[in-house]
Coordinates of C-alpha atoms in Angstrom, one line a residue:
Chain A
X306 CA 42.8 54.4 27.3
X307 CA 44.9 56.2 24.3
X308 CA 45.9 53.8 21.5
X309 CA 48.3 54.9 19.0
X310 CA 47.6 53.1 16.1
X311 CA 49.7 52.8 12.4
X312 CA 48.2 52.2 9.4
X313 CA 50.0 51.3 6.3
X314 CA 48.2 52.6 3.3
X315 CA 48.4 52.8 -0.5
X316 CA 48.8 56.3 -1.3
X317 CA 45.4 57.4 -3.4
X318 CA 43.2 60.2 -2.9
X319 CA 40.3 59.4 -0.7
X320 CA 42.2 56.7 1.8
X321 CA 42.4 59.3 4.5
X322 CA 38.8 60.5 4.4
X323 CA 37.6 56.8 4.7
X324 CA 40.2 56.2 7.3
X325 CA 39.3 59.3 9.7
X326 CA 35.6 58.7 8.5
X327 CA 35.6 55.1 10.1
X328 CA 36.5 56.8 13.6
X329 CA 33.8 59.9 13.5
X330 CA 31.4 57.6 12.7
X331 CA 31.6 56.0 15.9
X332 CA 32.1 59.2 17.8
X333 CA 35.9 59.2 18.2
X334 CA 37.6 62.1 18.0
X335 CA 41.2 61.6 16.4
X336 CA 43.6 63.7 19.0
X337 CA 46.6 63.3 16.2
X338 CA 47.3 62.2 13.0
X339 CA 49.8 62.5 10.7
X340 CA 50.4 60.5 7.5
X341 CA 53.3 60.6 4.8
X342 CA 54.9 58.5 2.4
X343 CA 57.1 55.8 2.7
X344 CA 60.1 54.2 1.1
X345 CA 57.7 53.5 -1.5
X346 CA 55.6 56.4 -3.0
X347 CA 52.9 54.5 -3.6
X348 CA 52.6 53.5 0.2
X349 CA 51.6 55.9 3.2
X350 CA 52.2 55.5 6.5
X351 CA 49.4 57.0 8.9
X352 CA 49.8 57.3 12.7
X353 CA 46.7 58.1 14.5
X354 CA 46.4 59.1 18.5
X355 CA 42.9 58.1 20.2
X356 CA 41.3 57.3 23.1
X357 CA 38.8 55.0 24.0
X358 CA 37.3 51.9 25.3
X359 CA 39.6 48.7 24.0
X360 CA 36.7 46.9 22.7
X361 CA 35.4 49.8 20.3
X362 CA 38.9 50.6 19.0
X363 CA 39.5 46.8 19.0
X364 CA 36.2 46.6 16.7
X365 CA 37.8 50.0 14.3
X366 CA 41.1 48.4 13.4
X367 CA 39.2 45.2 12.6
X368 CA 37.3 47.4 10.2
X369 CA 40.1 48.9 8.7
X370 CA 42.0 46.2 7.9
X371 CA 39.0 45.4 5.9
X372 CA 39.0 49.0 4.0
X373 CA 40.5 48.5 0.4
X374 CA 44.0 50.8 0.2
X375 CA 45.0 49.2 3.6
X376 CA 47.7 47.6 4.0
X377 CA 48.1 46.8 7.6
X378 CA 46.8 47.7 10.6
X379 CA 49.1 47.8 13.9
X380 CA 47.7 48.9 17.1
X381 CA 50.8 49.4 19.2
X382 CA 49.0 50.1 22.5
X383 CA 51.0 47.4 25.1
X384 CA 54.0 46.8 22.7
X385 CA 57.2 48.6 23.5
X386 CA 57.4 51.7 20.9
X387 CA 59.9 54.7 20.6
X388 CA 57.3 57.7 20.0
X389 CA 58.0 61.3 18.5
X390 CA 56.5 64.3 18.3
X391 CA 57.8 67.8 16.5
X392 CA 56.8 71.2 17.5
X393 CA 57.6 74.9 16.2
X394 CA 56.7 77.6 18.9
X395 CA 56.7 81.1 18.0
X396 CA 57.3 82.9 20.8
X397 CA 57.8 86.7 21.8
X398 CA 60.7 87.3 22.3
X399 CA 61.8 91.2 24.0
X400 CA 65.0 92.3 24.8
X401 CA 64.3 91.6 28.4
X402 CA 64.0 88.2 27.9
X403 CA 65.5 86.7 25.1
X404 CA 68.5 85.5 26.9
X405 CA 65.7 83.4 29.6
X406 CA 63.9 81.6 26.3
X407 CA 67.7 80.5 24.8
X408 CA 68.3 79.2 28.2
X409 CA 65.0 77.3 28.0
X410 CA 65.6 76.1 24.6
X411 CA 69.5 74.4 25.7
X412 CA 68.2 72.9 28.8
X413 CA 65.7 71.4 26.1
X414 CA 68.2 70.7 23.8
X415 CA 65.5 72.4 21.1
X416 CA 66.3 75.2 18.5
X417 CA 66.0 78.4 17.6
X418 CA 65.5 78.3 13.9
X419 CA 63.9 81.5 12.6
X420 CA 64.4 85.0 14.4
X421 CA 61.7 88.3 14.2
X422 CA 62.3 91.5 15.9
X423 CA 60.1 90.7 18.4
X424 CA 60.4 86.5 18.1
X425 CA 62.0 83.4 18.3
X426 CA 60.4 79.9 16.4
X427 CA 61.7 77.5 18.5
X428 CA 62.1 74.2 17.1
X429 CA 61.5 70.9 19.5
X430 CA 61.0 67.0 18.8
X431 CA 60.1 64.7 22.0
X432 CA 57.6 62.3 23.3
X433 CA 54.2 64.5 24.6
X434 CA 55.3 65.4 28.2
X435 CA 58.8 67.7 26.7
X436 CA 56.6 69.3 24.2
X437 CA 54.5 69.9 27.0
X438 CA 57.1 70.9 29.4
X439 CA 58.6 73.4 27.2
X440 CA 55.1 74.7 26.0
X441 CA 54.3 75.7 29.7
X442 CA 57.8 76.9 29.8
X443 CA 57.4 79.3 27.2
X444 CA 54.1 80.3 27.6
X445 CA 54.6 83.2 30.1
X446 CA 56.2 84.9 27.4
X447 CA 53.6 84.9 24.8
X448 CA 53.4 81.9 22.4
X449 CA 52.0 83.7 19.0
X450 CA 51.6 80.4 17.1
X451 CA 52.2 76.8 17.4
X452 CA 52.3 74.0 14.7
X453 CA 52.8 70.1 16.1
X454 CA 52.9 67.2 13.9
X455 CA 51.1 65.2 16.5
X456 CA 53.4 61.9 17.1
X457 CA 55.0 59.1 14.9
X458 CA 55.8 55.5 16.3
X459 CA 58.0 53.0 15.7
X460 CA 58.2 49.7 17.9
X461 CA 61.3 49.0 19.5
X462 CA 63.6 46.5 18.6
X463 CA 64.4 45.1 21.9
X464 CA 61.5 43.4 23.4
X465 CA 62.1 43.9 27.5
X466 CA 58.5 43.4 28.3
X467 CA 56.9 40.2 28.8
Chain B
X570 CA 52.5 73.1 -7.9
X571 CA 52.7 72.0 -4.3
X572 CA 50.5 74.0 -1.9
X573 CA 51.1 73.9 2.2
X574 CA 47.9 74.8 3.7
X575 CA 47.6 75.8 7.3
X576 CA 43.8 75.2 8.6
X577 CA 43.1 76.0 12.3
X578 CA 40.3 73.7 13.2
X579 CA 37.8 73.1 16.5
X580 CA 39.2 70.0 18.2
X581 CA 35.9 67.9 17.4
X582 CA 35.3 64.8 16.0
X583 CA 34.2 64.4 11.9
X584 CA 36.1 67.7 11.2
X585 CA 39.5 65.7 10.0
X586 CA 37.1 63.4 7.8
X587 CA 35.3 66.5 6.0
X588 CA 38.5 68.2 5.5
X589 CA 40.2 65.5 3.8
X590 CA 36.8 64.8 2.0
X591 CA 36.8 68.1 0.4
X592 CA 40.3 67.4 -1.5
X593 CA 39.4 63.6 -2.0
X594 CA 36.1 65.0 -3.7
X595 CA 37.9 66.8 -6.6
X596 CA 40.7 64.3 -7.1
X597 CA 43.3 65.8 -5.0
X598 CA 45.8 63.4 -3.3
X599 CA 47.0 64.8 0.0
X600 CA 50.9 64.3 -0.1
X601 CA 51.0 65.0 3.6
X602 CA 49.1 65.6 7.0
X603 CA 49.3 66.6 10.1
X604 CA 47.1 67.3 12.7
X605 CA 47.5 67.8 16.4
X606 CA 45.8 70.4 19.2
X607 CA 47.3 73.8 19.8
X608 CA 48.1 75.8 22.7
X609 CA 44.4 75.6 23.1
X610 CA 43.5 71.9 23.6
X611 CA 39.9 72.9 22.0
X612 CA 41.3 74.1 18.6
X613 CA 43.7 71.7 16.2
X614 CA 46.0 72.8 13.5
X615 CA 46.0 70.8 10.2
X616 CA 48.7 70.7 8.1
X617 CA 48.5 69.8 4.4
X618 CA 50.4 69.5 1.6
X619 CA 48.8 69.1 -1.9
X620 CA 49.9 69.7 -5.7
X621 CA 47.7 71.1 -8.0
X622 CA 46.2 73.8 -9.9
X623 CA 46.6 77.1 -8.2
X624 CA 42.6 77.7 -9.2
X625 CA 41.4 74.6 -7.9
X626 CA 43.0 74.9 -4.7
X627 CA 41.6 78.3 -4.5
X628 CA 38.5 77.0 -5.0
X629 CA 39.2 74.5 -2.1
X630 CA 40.4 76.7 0.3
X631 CA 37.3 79.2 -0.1
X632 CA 35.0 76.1 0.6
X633 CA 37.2 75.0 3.8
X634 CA 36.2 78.5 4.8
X635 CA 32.6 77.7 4.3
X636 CA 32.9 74.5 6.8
X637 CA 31.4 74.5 10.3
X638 CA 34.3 74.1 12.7
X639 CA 37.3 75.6 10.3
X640 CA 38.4 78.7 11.7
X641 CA 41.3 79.7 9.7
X642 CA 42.6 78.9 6.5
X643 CA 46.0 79.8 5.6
X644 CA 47.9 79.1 2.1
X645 CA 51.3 79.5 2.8
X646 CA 52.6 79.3 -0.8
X647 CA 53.9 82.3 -2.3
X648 CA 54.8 83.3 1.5
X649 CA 58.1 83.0 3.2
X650 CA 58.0 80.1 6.0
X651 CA 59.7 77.5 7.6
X652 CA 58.8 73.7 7.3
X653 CA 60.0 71.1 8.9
X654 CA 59.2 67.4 9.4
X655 CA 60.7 64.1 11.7
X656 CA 61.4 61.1 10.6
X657 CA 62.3 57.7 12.3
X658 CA 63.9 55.4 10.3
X659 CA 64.5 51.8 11.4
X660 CA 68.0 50.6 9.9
X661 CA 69.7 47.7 9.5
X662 CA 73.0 47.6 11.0
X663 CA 75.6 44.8 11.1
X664 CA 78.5 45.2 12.8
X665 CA 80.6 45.9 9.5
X666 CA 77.9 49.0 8.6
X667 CA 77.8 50.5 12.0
X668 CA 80.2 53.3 12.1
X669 CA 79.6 54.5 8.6
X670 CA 76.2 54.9 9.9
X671 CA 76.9 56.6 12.8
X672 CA 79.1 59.0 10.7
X673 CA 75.9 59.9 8.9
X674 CA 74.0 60.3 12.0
X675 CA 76.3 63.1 13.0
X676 CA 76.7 64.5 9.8
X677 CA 72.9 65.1 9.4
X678 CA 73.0 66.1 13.3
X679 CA 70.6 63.2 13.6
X680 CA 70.3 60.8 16.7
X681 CA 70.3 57.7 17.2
X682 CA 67.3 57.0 19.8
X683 CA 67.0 53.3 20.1
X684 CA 69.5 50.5 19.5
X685 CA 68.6 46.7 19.0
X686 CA 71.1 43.6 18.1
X687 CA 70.8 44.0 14.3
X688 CA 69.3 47.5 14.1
X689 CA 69.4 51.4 14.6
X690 CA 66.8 53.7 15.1
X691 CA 67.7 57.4 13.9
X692 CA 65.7 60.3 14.7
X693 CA 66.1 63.1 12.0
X694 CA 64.2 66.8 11.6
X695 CA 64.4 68.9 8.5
X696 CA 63.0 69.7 5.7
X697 CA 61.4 67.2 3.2
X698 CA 65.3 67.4 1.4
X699 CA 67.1 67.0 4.1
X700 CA 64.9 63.8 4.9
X701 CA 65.1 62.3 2.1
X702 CA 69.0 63.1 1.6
X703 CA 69.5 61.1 4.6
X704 CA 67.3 58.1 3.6
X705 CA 68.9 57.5 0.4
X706 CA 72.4 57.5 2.2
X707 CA 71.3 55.2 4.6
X708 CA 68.9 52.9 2.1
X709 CA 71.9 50.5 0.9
X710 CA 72.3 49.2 4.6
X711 CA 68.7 47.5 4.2
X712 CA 65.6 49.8 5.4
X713 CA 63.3 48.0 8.2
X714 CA 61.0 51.1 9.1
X715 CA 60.1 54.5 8.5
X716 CA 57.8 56.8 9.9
X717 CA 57.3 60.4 8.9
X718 CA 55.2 63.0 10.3
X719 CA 54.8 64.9 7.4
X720 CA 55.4 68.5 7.4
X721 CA 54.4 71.9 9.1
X722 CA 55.1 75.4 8.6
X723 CA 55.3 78.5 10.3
X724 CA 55.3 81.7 8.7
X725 CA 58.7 83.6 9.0
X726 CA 58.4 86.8 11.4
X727 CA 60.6 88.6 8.8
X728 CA 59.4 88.9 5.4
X729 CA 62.3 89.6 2.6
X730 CA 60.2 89.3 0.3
X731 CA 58.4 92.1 -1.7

């Protein structure tokens, strides 16, 4: 099952090595993360992607609250979240079919936000399945180079479930 | 000075933690990171941004080279490229604040992407500037939430420079 996990952490050298450490050890391999400062400098805000059996990640997040420099731990696996990804696709672009990729990009509602001779970066935020979508989209074309943040979270502030 | 340091990775688990172990290991603080799979769901692209001596990151980046499972490391600085990042930012918003809000939203072609009875979830993409522009406008109407992906980069396809 994935779990996407935050973890509120102060913001010293050395938290994100112990952090990622905790889930290697036990043989899980981290699909995203991405961590960043908060409101407060001193405070970063990690969001980590994984999958796995309940129990084991159950058993990690125990273990990180108990790692000094975190703050909080927040699996929000079964809670309602809002989640975002953001993606810049470099892809080639010839004359032939440069006007098919700009229609790709408005039907996506993405951007084109750096022009080559021979390319368009197209930037796109969305949950996994539009980055996806477009991705596949694109692809026939030639995608040179990709760069995704892997995804953010935030709960939701109206509770419809349960 | 502040470094952004593109390292294409084998999607495997323990590489994130030895990564981030090699800058922890000499005192570096990683401001930001991201990491997520490519086009190629067996390789991952890291994204980090560090300050710090030009030399010591030099140092650093020849000994990411030497690491099983790196496969590319890529110093952007000095280069011509484009960064972005996304943000979501919880808000409060009372009925009073609301359309000042919203004004901002559109200014900063933001979105608003969910709505609960005393708060606003914006979605925002730019670069680190940008971001924080908007998070000091928005800051006096009371900040619940933020989570940032940190940055990535792509090289521009036309270089000006030189």
């Amino acid at each position: 099952m994935r779990h996407t996990i935050s973890v509120l952490v102060d913001n010293e050298f050395g938290v994100l090595s112990r952090v990622s450490g905790l889930f290697s050890g036990r043989g899980f391999n981290i699909e995203s993360l991405c961590v960043a400062e908060t409101m407060d400098p001193k405070v970063s805000l990690m969001t980590i992607v994984t999958s796995g059996d309940h129990k084991v990640i159950e058993q990690i997040t125990k273990q990180l609250n108990k790692l000094i420099n975190v703050i909080k731990v927040n699996d929000l696996t079964g809670q309602e979240y809002i989640e975002r990804e953001l993606a810049l696709i470099k892809v080639h672009s010839t004359e032939d079919h440069r006007a098919e990729i700009l229609r790709i990009v408005d039907i996506f509602r993405a951007k084109v936000v750096d022009v080559g001779p021979k390319s368009y970066t197209v930037e796109i935020t969305g949950d996994e399945e539009k980055i996806r979508a477009i991705s596949e989209l694109l692809r026939p074309f030639g995608i040179k180079e990709v760069a995704r943040t892997g995804r953010i979270a935030l709960a939701r502030s109206l509770k419809l479930k349960g």
